[in-house]
Structure formats: structure tokens, C-alpha cells
Amino acid sequence: MLAETLVVPRRPERTLLILGAVAVACAGLFMLVNVGGDWAFVLPFRGRKLATALLVGYSIAVSTVLFQTVTGNRVLTPAILGFDNLYVLIQTCLLFFLGTGVVAGLDPRLRFGVEVLVMVAFSGLLYWGLFGSGQRGVERVLLTGVVLGVLFKSLSSFLQRLIDPNEFIFLQDRFFASFNQPDEDLLLIAFVLTLGVSVVGWRMLRTLDVLVLGRETAINLGVNHQRTVAGVLVLVAILVSVSSALVGPVTFFGLLVSSLAHAFVRTYRHVLVLPAAALIAGVSLVAGQFVLEQFFAFNTNPRVIIDFVGGLVFISMLLRRTQG
Amino acid sequence: MIRLAAAVAVIALLAVVSVFIGVGDVSWHALVSPGPDEQALQVLLISRVPRLLAVLLVGTSLGVAGLILQMLARNRFVEPATVGAADSAGLGLLVVTMWMPQLPVLGKMFVAAAFSLAGTALFLLILRRIPLRSVLIVPLVGLVLGSVFDSVTTFFAYRFDLLQSVNAWKTGDFSHVLRGRYELLWVTFGLTCCAYFAADRFTVAGMGESFTTNLGMRYSRIMALGLLIVSLITGLVVVTVGMIPFLGLLVPNLVSMFLGDNTRRSLPWVAVGGAGFVLLCDVLGRVVRFPYEIPGATIAGVAGSVLFLSLLMRRDARVG
């Protein structure tokens, strides 16, 4: 949107620098404005929030861009295909079949492991749907994903009805750390996982660039398509688990971020697109949180606002693209 | 015709069965030899029968609303719940609840319907601005728009502590339907009849604007009529019981697979199918965890999505 009104020069590195500066400025504002007296309390408290926001932004942005590369489609995102709702469903199932005592005692690492496994299995199914059996239109996959998302959501709420409501509410607080009470353990695990994914992803960057050219071309150029895509989907599954665990399901944020990133940085190179997307995501989340806290005295996570803005921007982008 | 009658008979049977399900003792025996206070009859007339009627009316009208919307948007994958119609109706309800809580139900209904009308009209306007659209873009725009409305609603609901109510509007539930609380839904029956009389117009509108104009009809007028019917139905349903997902998507699609796209032929089937679907969901929700209940919308979400997926998986399912 913004990118269309400004004439963006084809200098992605510079754009990235500007984005980085904006991100730093946002983080600084967030940390230092209106601290009042009690620095010793406020700084760590805000630091945790900032860390959560940045981690969530990073994982959503990267997972969306990777997913779009693999599927060769700019409209698909893991969230639209029901990944986030699947995460909630897995949580609910664990709770329902194992009971609260067991789940509360589970090592979070183990829980994450189970989640990621199921998500990877699900993405395998999706992969099969996309590339496996004959010519399936993207429409069908997209719609299937949306419907699956609703199915997961309904199943979760169905099971949640069967679970003792008090127990569930107690556990819901444990599952979804909000921006305001980030669970330190969860943050640490999330950070370590994201770091791991980034290291693996870093080594795949060039291959990813080739994947953009499409399946047949990539195979012709010597990419082991099936293995690469499977690997990327695993990374996506991990990242989605991270972001969902930290703030719960987010709908259109990933779509917004990746579209903006592609508009700002007009290149196919992941080495530039990924950081751009991650920075835009971080800036939006931190700025959103900042505005909410300072101007609305509204202590909730800024997902609501971002989904609102994201939706508007996305629609206007669709309108612009078809007219231009 | 005979088949339709058979379908109606099956639903009638299920309806009779549904009246006897519940915690209060309503059985033939209790009805035939009433106690001193005729309790069984009271339960039947005040709670069970109204509930049954509400279920049938909601099912019928939501199916028809989905069908009309699919014709107007010229897309198979839209329904009131996925184009922002329901979300904007919820926003309207929230506005009423915040500023005019003492408004009678009829007034609330009109506000919700007005908001729903605005939301759906906005959706169709956006669609018109996207000329070269693929099948995929349409439901996507609807979903995005819906989430925009929804986020506004959530924002204010959170601030005014109304999240619980908002969730109630989102999840259709028939457990609180009593005599005197559902009668507004009869309006949806009238709207369904209207839709049937105007059925051929919607068929033509489904062929596109130029086609409609060539046949000497005003496209914009048909659009306005369809929009009015869809948003009134949505507003009514959201105010009285809450939204039922998938119904408007699933039933018209199933019917069109067997009968094609002639609205006059398919509309009665859509109405009957919708009623049967909601009735089945409601009965299941009451039986699964007796004596507790699971909202019909939850069952509809599970059953509807599974059915819809199996539709999609069929090789010969027509997409578009």
C-alpha cells in the first residue's frame, strides 16, 4: 500500500537498512517512553514483552514466506490453511486424552515435540494434496485448508465442552502466554527453536531461491524438490508452533507481512525478503503494542488491531493490483 | 416432487423424535395421562416445540441465504458466515448493546440487519472492483473482511466486557429458545417465500450483469433484493440464536451437484436440506452428552466441515 504510493527504488539493501532503523526506533520507544520511576521493574517487564513480540513477528513472517515459496503461491499462508487451529486442537486433545494432571506435569519440550510432529504430519498431507495426486487446483487446496481450519476449531471447542470448564480455563492460561505474562520457560524454548530453525534455514537460502522458479525448473536445476520441500515444511511447522504457543492463532498477519515485504523489497532473493518480512512483522507488533499501551491504556495483545489493519491493507492491495 | 415429499417426511419423523429428547419428562405416557399440573404438556408447548420450530426456521433460511449469496457473488464458496455478513451483524448487535441496551428485540434485529446489509454490500462492491478474479480470491476477500469486522467487535467487546455475549452470537445455540423468544424467526420464513417467488431472477443474476440486462431486467434491483433478503435473515438468526457455520455453504453446493443451478428447482431442496441439517445437529448436540448440551453450531462445524471436505475430495466435484 505504502510501497505503491512511494516510488520504491530497486535497492533492497537500503530498504532493509531503513526498516532496521525503524525497528530499532520502535523498540527504543517501547522500552523507554513513560517509564516513570521504577526502572528496575519496568525494563525487564517490557523487555520480556518486546522479546515476545519480536519472536512472534519473526516466526510468523519467516514461516509465511517459506510456506509461500514452497507452495509457489502468494496467497497461501500456514494460518489460512488451518495450522494455527491445528495447534490449538493438539493442545486440547492432549488435555482431553491425558487429563490435566499429566499435561501439567509434561516437560514443555516434550509437548513441543509432539506438537511439531503432528504439524509436520499435517503439512505432509497438505504437500500430498498440492503436488501428489494429479492436477489439483490451488483453489481446492486453499478451500480444503480453510475448511480444515474450521474443522479443527469446531473439534477443539467440542472437546473443550467435554472438559471441565474450570480446568480448561486454568490450562488455557498456561497454554497461551499473552504479551503481558510471557512464561519465561516458554520464551526460552521458543527462542532456542527459532534459532535452530534459522540456522538450518540459513543453509537452505540458495535452494529456496531456486524453488521460487517452480517445481519443474527447480528439479531441472538439480534441486531434490521433494526433500527440500519436506524440510521446509518441518521448519514452518516448528515456527507456527512457536508463534501459536506464544500468542495463539493469528489470521492474516502473515499474509500482510509477506505482501508488504514483497512490495518493499522487489526481489525474489530470500536473503533479502526474509529479513524484510521479519522486520516489518516486528515493527508492526511492537508499534501496535506501544500505541495500545500509551494511547488506549489497553493492555491486551495487539493481534486484534493488527488483524484489523492487516485485513484492510490486504483488501486494498488486492484492489490496487487488479487495477494497475 | 415425490422425492421432496419423502425428504420432508423423514425430517418430520426426526422432528417428532426430537420433541421427546430432553431432561424434562415428555413421553406419550405423560402426555396421554397428564398429571395434575399437566407438566409434560407445558414443557412441550413452552420449550420443545418452539425449539423445534426455531431449528427448522434457522436451517431453512440460512440455507436459502447461502444459495442467494452464491448467486449474487457468482461463486460457490461463499455463505453469510464467510463474507462478513454475520460478523458485521455481530458488530451491529454490539453497538446496540453498548448504546441502546433497552431497545426491544425487533429494534436490535433491525440494527443487526442494517449492519449486515452494509457489510455484505461492501463485500460485493469490493468484488466488483476486482475484475479478473479467480475463484479463490472471492472467499478469501470475504474471510479477510469478516476478520476485519470481527477484530473491531472484539476490540470494543473487550473494553466493555462483552466478550461473552459476542461469543454467544457467534455460536448458534438453541438451548435457550422458549415460547416468546423465537417468534421473530417467522419473519425468515416470509423471506424464504420471497426468495422463492424471485427465484428465477436470482438464477439470471447468477449469469452476470450483462446477461441480466440483455434479458431486460435491472441487475442492480435484483442485487438489492437479494442483499436485503440475505442480510435480514442473517440479522434475525444472529439476534435470536447465533450463527451456524457451513450450512449456507454445504447445502446449496450439495443440491447443485444433483440438480444444477436453477434456483427455482433447487431452492425447495435447499430449504428442506438446511432444516434437516440443523435439526440433526441440534439432536446430536442434545444426545451426545446427555443431560448436558453441546451447541448446535459446534456440531455443525464438525459435521459440516467433514461433509464439505468429502465433497471437495470427490474427483468430479465441480469447482467454480
Coordinates of N, CA and C in Angstrom, one line a residue, chain B residues 71-205:
Chain B
M71 N -25.4 -17.0 -5.7 CA -25.8 -16.5 -7.0 C -25.3 -15.0 -7.2
L72 N -25.4 -14.2 -6.2 CA -25.1 -12.8 -6.3 C -23.6 -12.6 -6.5
A73 N -22.8 -13.4 -5.7 CA -21.4 -13.3 -5.8 C -20.8 -14.1 -6.9
R74 N -21.6 -14.9 -7.5 CA -21.3 -15.8 -8.6 C -20.1 -16.6 -8.2
N75 N -20.2 -17.2 -7.0 CA -19.1 -18.0 -6.5 C -19.7 -19.1 -5.6
R76 N -19.2 -20.3 -5.7 CA -19.7 -21.4 -5.0 C -19.3 -21.4 -3.5
F77 N -18.3 -20.6 -3.2 CA -17.7 -20.8 -1.9 C -18.0 -19.7 -0.8
V78 N -19.1 -19.1 -1.0 CA -19.5 -18.0 -0.1 C -20.8 -18.4 0.7
E79 N -20.9 -17.9 1.9 CA -22.1 -18.0 2.6 C -22.1 -16.9 3.6
P80 N -23.2 -16.6 4.3 CA -23.3 -15.4 5.2 C -22.2 -15.4 6.2
A81 N -21.7 -16.6 6.7 CA -20.7 -16.6 7.7 C -19.3 -16.3 7.2
T82 N -19.1 -16.5 5.9 CA -17.8 -16.3 5.4 C -17.6 -15.0 4.6
V83 N -18.6 -14.1 4.4 CA -18.4 -12.9 3.7 C -18.5 -11.7 4.5
G84 N -18.5 -11.9 5.8 CA -18.6 -10.7 6.7 C -20.0 -10.3 7.0
A85 N -21.0 -11.0 6.5 CA -22.4 -10.7 6.8 C -22.7 -11.0 8.3
A86 N -22.3 -12.1 8.7 CA -22.5 -12.5 10.1 C -21.7 -11.6 11.1
D87 N -20.4 -11.4 10.7 CA -19.5 -10.6 11.5 C -20.0 -9.2 11.7
S88 N -20.5 -8.6 10.6 CA -21.0 -7.3 10.7 C -22.3 -7.2 11.5
A89 N -23.1 -8.3 11.3 CA -24.3 -8.3 12.2 C -24.0 -8.3 13.6
G90 N -22.9 -9.1 14.0 CA -22.5 -9.1 15.4 C -22.0 -7.8 15.8
L91 N -21.3 -7.0 14.9 CA -20.8 -5.7 15.3 C -22.0 -4.8 15.5
G92 N -23.1 -4.9 14.7 CA -24.3 -4.1 14.9 C -24.9 -4.4 16.3
L93 N -25.0 -5.7 16.6 CA -25.5 -6.1 17.9 C -24.7 -5.5 19.1
L94 N -23.4 -5.5 18.9 CA -22.5 -4.9 19.9 C -22.8 -3.4 20.1
V95 N -23.0 -2.7 19.0 CA -23.2 -1.3 19.0 C -24.5 -1.0 19.8
V96 N -25.6 -1.8 19.5 CA -26.8 -1.7 20.2 C -26.7 -2.0 21.7
T97 N -26.0 -3.0 22.0 CA -25.8 -3.4 23.4 C -25.1 -2.3 24.2
M98 N -24.1 -1.6 23.5 CA -23.4 -0.6 24.2 C -24.2 0.7 24.4
W99 N -24.9 1.1 23.3 CA -25.5 2.4 23.4 C -27.0 2.4 23.7
M100 N -27.7 1.3 23.2 CA -29.1 1.3 23.4 C -29.6 0.0 24.0
P101 N -29.1 -0.4 25.2 CA -29.4 -1.7 25.7 C -30.9 -2.0 25.9
Q102 N -31.7 -0.9 26.0 CA -33.1 -1.1 26.4 C -33.9 -1.2 25.1
L103 N -33.3 -1.2 23.9 CA -34.1 -1.3 22.7 C -34.8 -2.7 22.6
P104 N -36.0 -2.7 22.1 CA -36.7 -4.0 22.0 C -36.0 -4.9 21.0
V105 N -36.3 -6.2 21.1 CA -35.6 -7.2 20.2 C -35.7 -6.8 18.7
L106 N -36.9 -6.3 18.4 CA -37.2 -6.0 17.0 C -36.2 -4.9 16.5
G107 N -36.0 -3.9 17.4 CA -35.0 -2.9 17.0 C -33.6 -3.4 16.9
K108 N -33.2 -4.3 17.8 CA -31.9 -4.9 17.8 C -31.7 -5.7 16.5
M109 N -32.8 -6.4 16.1 CA -32.7 -7.1 14.9 C -32.5 -6.2 13.7
F110 N -33.2 -5.1 13.7 CA -33.1 -4.2 12.5 C -31.7 -3.6 12.4
V111 N -31.1 -3.3 13.6 CA -29.8 -2.7 13.6 C -28.8 -3.8 13.1
A112 N -28.9 -5.0 13.6 CA -28.0 -6.1 13.2 C -28.2 -6.3 11.7
A113 N -29.4 -6.3 11.2 CA -29.6 -6.5 9.7 C -29.1 -5.4 8.9
A114 N -29.2 -4.1 9.4 CA -28.6 -3.0 8.7 C -27.1 -3.1 8.6
F115 N -26.5 -3.5 9.7 CA -25.1 -3.6 9.7 C -24.7 -4.8 8.7
S116 N -25.4 -5.8 8.8 CA -25.2 -7.0 7.9 C -25.3 -6.6 6.5
L117 N -26.3 -5.8 6.2 CA -26.5 -5.3 4.8 C -25.3 -4.5 4.4
A118 N -24.9 -3.6 5.2 CA -23.7 -2.7 4.9 C -22.5 -3.6 4.6
G119 N -22.3 -4.6 5.5 CA -21.1 -5.5 5.4 C -21.2 -6.3 4.1
T120 N -22.3 -6.9 3.8 CA -22.4 -7.7 2.6 C -22.3 -6.8 1.4
A121 N -22.9 -5.6 1.4 CA -22.8 -4.7 0.2 C -21.4 -4.3 0.0
L122 N -20.7 -4.1 1.1 CA -19.2 -3.7 0.9 C -18.5 -4.9 0.3
F123 N -18.8 -6.1 0.7 CA -18.1 -7.3 0.1 C -18.4 -7.3 -1.4
L124 N -19.6 -7.1 -1.8 CA -19.9 -7.2 -3.2 C -19.3 -6.1 -4.0
L125 N -19.2 -4.9 -3.4 CA -18.6 -3.8 -4.0 C -17.1 -4.1 -4.3
I126 N -16.5 -4.6 -3.2 CA -15.1 -5.0 -3.4 C -14.9 -6.0 -4.5
L127 N -15.8 -7.0 -4.6 CA -15.7 -8.0 -5.6 C -15.8 -7.3 -7.0
R128 N -16.7 -6.3 -7.1 CA -16.9 -5.7 -8.4 C -15.6 -4.9 -8.8
R129 N -14.8 -4.5 -7.8 CA -13.6 -3.8 -8.1 C -12.5 -4.7 -8.5
I130 N -12.7 -6.0 -8.3 CA -11.7 -7.0 -8.7 C -12.2 -7.7 -9.9
P131 N -11.9 -7.2 -11.1 CA -12.5 -7.8 -12.3 C -12.0 -9.2 -12.7
L132 N -10.7 -9.3 -12.8 CA -10.2 -10.6 -13.2 C -9.9 -11.5 -12.0
R133 N -11.0 -11.9 -11.3 CA -10.8 -12.6 -10.1 C -10.9 -14.1 -10.3
S134 N -10.1 -14.8 -9.5 CA -10.1 -16.2 -9.6 C -11.1 -16.7 -8.5
V135 N -11.5 -17.9 -8.7 CA -12.5 -18.5 -7.8 C -12.0 -18.3 -6.3
L136 N -10.7 -18.4 -6.2 CA -10.0 -18.5 -4.9 C -10.1 -17.2 -4.2
I137 N -10.0 -16.1 -4.9 CA -10.0 -14.7 -4.3 C -11.2 -14.4 -3.5
V138 N -12.4 -14.8 -4.1 CA -13.7 -14.4 -3.5 C -13.9 -14.8 -2.1
P139 N -13.8 -16.1 -1.8 CA -14.0 -16.4 -0.3 C -12.9 -15.8 0.5
L140 N -11.7 -15.6 -0.1 CA -10.6 -15.1 0.7 C -10.9 -13.6 1.1
V141 N -11.4 -12.8 0.1 CA -11.7 -11.5 0.4 C -12.8 -11.5 1.5
G142 N -13.8 -12.4 1.4 CA -14.8 -12.4 2.4 C -14.3 -12.7 3.7
L143 N -13.4 -13.7 3.8 CA -12.8 -14.1 5.1 C -12.0 -12.9 5.7
V144 N -11.3 -12.2 4.9 CA -10.5 -11.1 5.4 C -11.4 -10.0 5.9
L145 N -12.4 -9.7 5.1 CA -13.4 -8.7 5.5 C -14.1 -9.1 6.8
G146 N -14.5 -10.3 6.9 CA -15.1 -10.8 8.1 C -14.2 -10.7 9.3
S147 N -12.9 -10.9 9.1 CA -12.0 -10.8 10.3 C -11.8 -9.4 10.6
V148 N -11.9 -8.5 9.7 CA -11.8 -7.1 10.0 C -12.9 -6.6 10.9
F149 N -14.2 -7.0 10.5 CA -15.3 -6.7 11.3 C -15.2 -7.3 12.7
D150 N -14.7 -8.5 12.7 CA -14.6 -9.3 13.9 C -13.6 -8.6 14.9
S151 N -12.5 -8.1 14.3 CA -11.5 -7.5 15.2 C -12.0 -6.2 15.8
V152 N -12.8 -5.5 15.0 CA -13.4 -4.3 15.6 C -14.3 -4.7 16.8
T153 N -15.2 -5.7 16.5 CA -16.1 -6.2 17.5 C -15.3 -6.6 18.8
T154 N -14.3 -7.4 18.6 CA -13.5 -7.9 19.7 C -12.9 -6.8 20.5
F155 N -12.4 -5.8 19.8 CA -11.7 -4.6 20.4 C -12.7 -4.0 21.4
F156 N -13.9 -3.6 20.9 CA -14.8 -2.9 21.8 C -15.4 -3.9 22.9
A157 N -15.7 -5.1 22.4 CA -16.3 -6.1 23.4 C -15.3 -6.2 24.6
Y158 N -14.0 -6.3 24.3 CA -13.0 -6.5 25.3 C -13.0 -5.3 26.3
R159 N -13.2 -4.1 25.7 CA -13.1 -2.9 26.5 C -14.4 -2.8 27.4
F160 N -15.5 -3.2 26.9 CA -16.7 -3.1 27.6 C -17.2 -4.4 28.3
D161 N -16.3 -5.3 28.3 CA -16.6 -6.6 29.0 C -17.8 -7.3 28.4
L162 N -17.8 -7.4 27.1 CA -18.9 -8.1 26.4 C -18.5 -9.3 25.6
L163 N -17.3 -9.7 25.9 CA -16.8 -10.8 25.0 C -17.7 -12.1 25.1
Q164 N -18.2 -12.3 26.3 CA -19.1 -13.5 26.4 C -20.3 -13.4 25.5
S165 N -20.9 -12.2 25.5 CA -22.1 -12.1 24.6 C -21.7 -12.3 23.1
V166 N -20.5 -11.7 22.8 CA -20.1 -11.8 21.4 C -19.9 -13.3 21.0
N167 N -19.3 -14.0 21.9 CA -19.1 -15.4 21.6 C -20.5 -16.1 21.5
A168 N -21.5 -15.7 22.2 CA -22.8 -16.3 22.1 C -23.4 -16.0 20.8
W169 N -23.2 -14.8 20.2 CA -23.7 -14.6 18.9 C -23.0 -15.4 17.8
K170 N -21.8 -15.7 18.1 CA -21.0 -16.4 17.1 C -21.4 -17.9 17.0
T171 N -21.8 -18.4 18.2 CA -22.1 -19.9 18.3 C -23.6 -20.0 18.4
G172 N -24.1 -20.6 17.3 CA -25.6 -20.8 17.3 C -25.9 -21.9 18.3
D173 N -26.9 -21.6 19.2 CA -27.3 -22.5 20.2 C -28.8 -22.4 20.5
F174 N -29.4 -23.5 20.5 CA -30.9 -23.5 20.6 C -31.4 -23.8 22.0
S175 N -30.5 -23.9 22.9 CA -30.9 -24.4 24.2 C -31.7 -23.3 25.0
H176 N -31.6 -22.1 24.6 CA -32.4 -21.1 25.4 C -33.6 -20.6 24.6
V177 N -34.0 -21.3 23.6 CA -35.2 -20.9 22.9 C -36.5 -21.4 23.6
L178 N -37.3 -20.4 23.9 CA -38.5 -20.7 24.6 C -39.7 -19.9 23.9
R179 N -40.9 -20.3 24.3 CA -42.0 -19.6 23.7 C -41.9 -18.1 24.0
G180 N -42.1 -17.2 23.0 CA -42.0 -15.8 23.2 C -40.6 -15.3 22.9
R181 N -39.6 -16.2 22.7 CA -38.3 -15.7 22.4 C -37.8 -16.0 21.0
Y182 N -38.6 -16.6 20.2 CA -38.1 -17.0 18.9 C -39.0 -16.6 17.8
E183 N -40.2 -16.0 18.1 CA -41.2 -15.7 17.1 C -40.7 -14.9 16.0
L184 N -39.7 -14.0 16.2 CA -39.1 -13.2 15.2 C -38.7 -14.1 14.0
L185 N -38.3 -15.3 14.3 CA -37.8 -16.1 13.2 C -38.8 -16.4 12.2
W186 N -40.1 -16.2 12.5 CA -41.1 -16.5 11.5 C -40.9 -15.5 10.3
V187 N -40.3 -14.3 10.6 CA -40.0 -13.4 9.5 C -39.1 -14.1 8.5
T188 N -38.2 -14.9 8.9 CA -37.3 -15.5 8.0 C -38.1 -16.5 7.0
F189 N -39.1 -17.0 7.6 CA -40.0 -17.9 6.7 C -40.6 -17.0 5.6
G190 N -41.1 -15.8 6.0 CA -41.6 -14.9 4.9 C -40.5 -14.6 3.9
L191 N -39.3 -14.4 4.4 CA -38.2 -14.0 3.5 C -37.9 -15.2 2.5
T192 N -38.0 -16.4 3.1 CA -37.7 -17.5 2.3 C -38.7 -17.6 1.2
C193 N -40.0 -17.4 1.5 CA -41.0 -17.4 0.5 C -40.8 -16.3 -0.6
C194 N -40.4 -15.1 -0.1 CA -40.0 -14.1 -1.1 C -38.9 -14.6 -2.0
A195 N -37.9 -15.2 -1.4 CA -36.8 -15.7 -2.3 C -37.3 -16.7 -3.3
Y196 N -38.3 -17.5 -2.9 CA -38.8 -18.5 -3.9 C -39.5 -17.8 -5.0
F197 N -40.3 -16.7 -4.7 CA -41.0 -16.0 -5.8 C -40.1 -15.3 -6.7
A198 N -38.9 -14.9 -6.2 CA -38.0 -14.2 -7.0 C -36.9 -15.1 -7.5
A199 N -37.1 -16.4 -7.4 CA -36.0 -17.4 -7.7 C -35.4 -17.2 -9.0
D200 N -36.3 -17.1 -10.0 CA -35.8 -17.0 -11.4 C -34.9 -15.8 -11.6
R201 N -35.2 -14.7 -10.9 CA -34.4 -13.5 -11.1 C -33.0 -13.8 -10.6
F202 N -32.9 -14.6 -9.5 CA -31.5 -14.9 -8.9 C -30.8 -15.8 -9.9
T203 N -31.5 -16.7 -10.5 CA -30.8 -17.6 -11.5 C -30.2 -16.7 -12.6
V204 N -31.0 -15.8 -13.1 CA -30.5 -14.9 -14.1 C -29.3 -14.1 -13.6
A205 N -29.5 -13.5 -12.4 CA -28.4 -12.7 -11.9 C -27.1 -13.5 -11.8

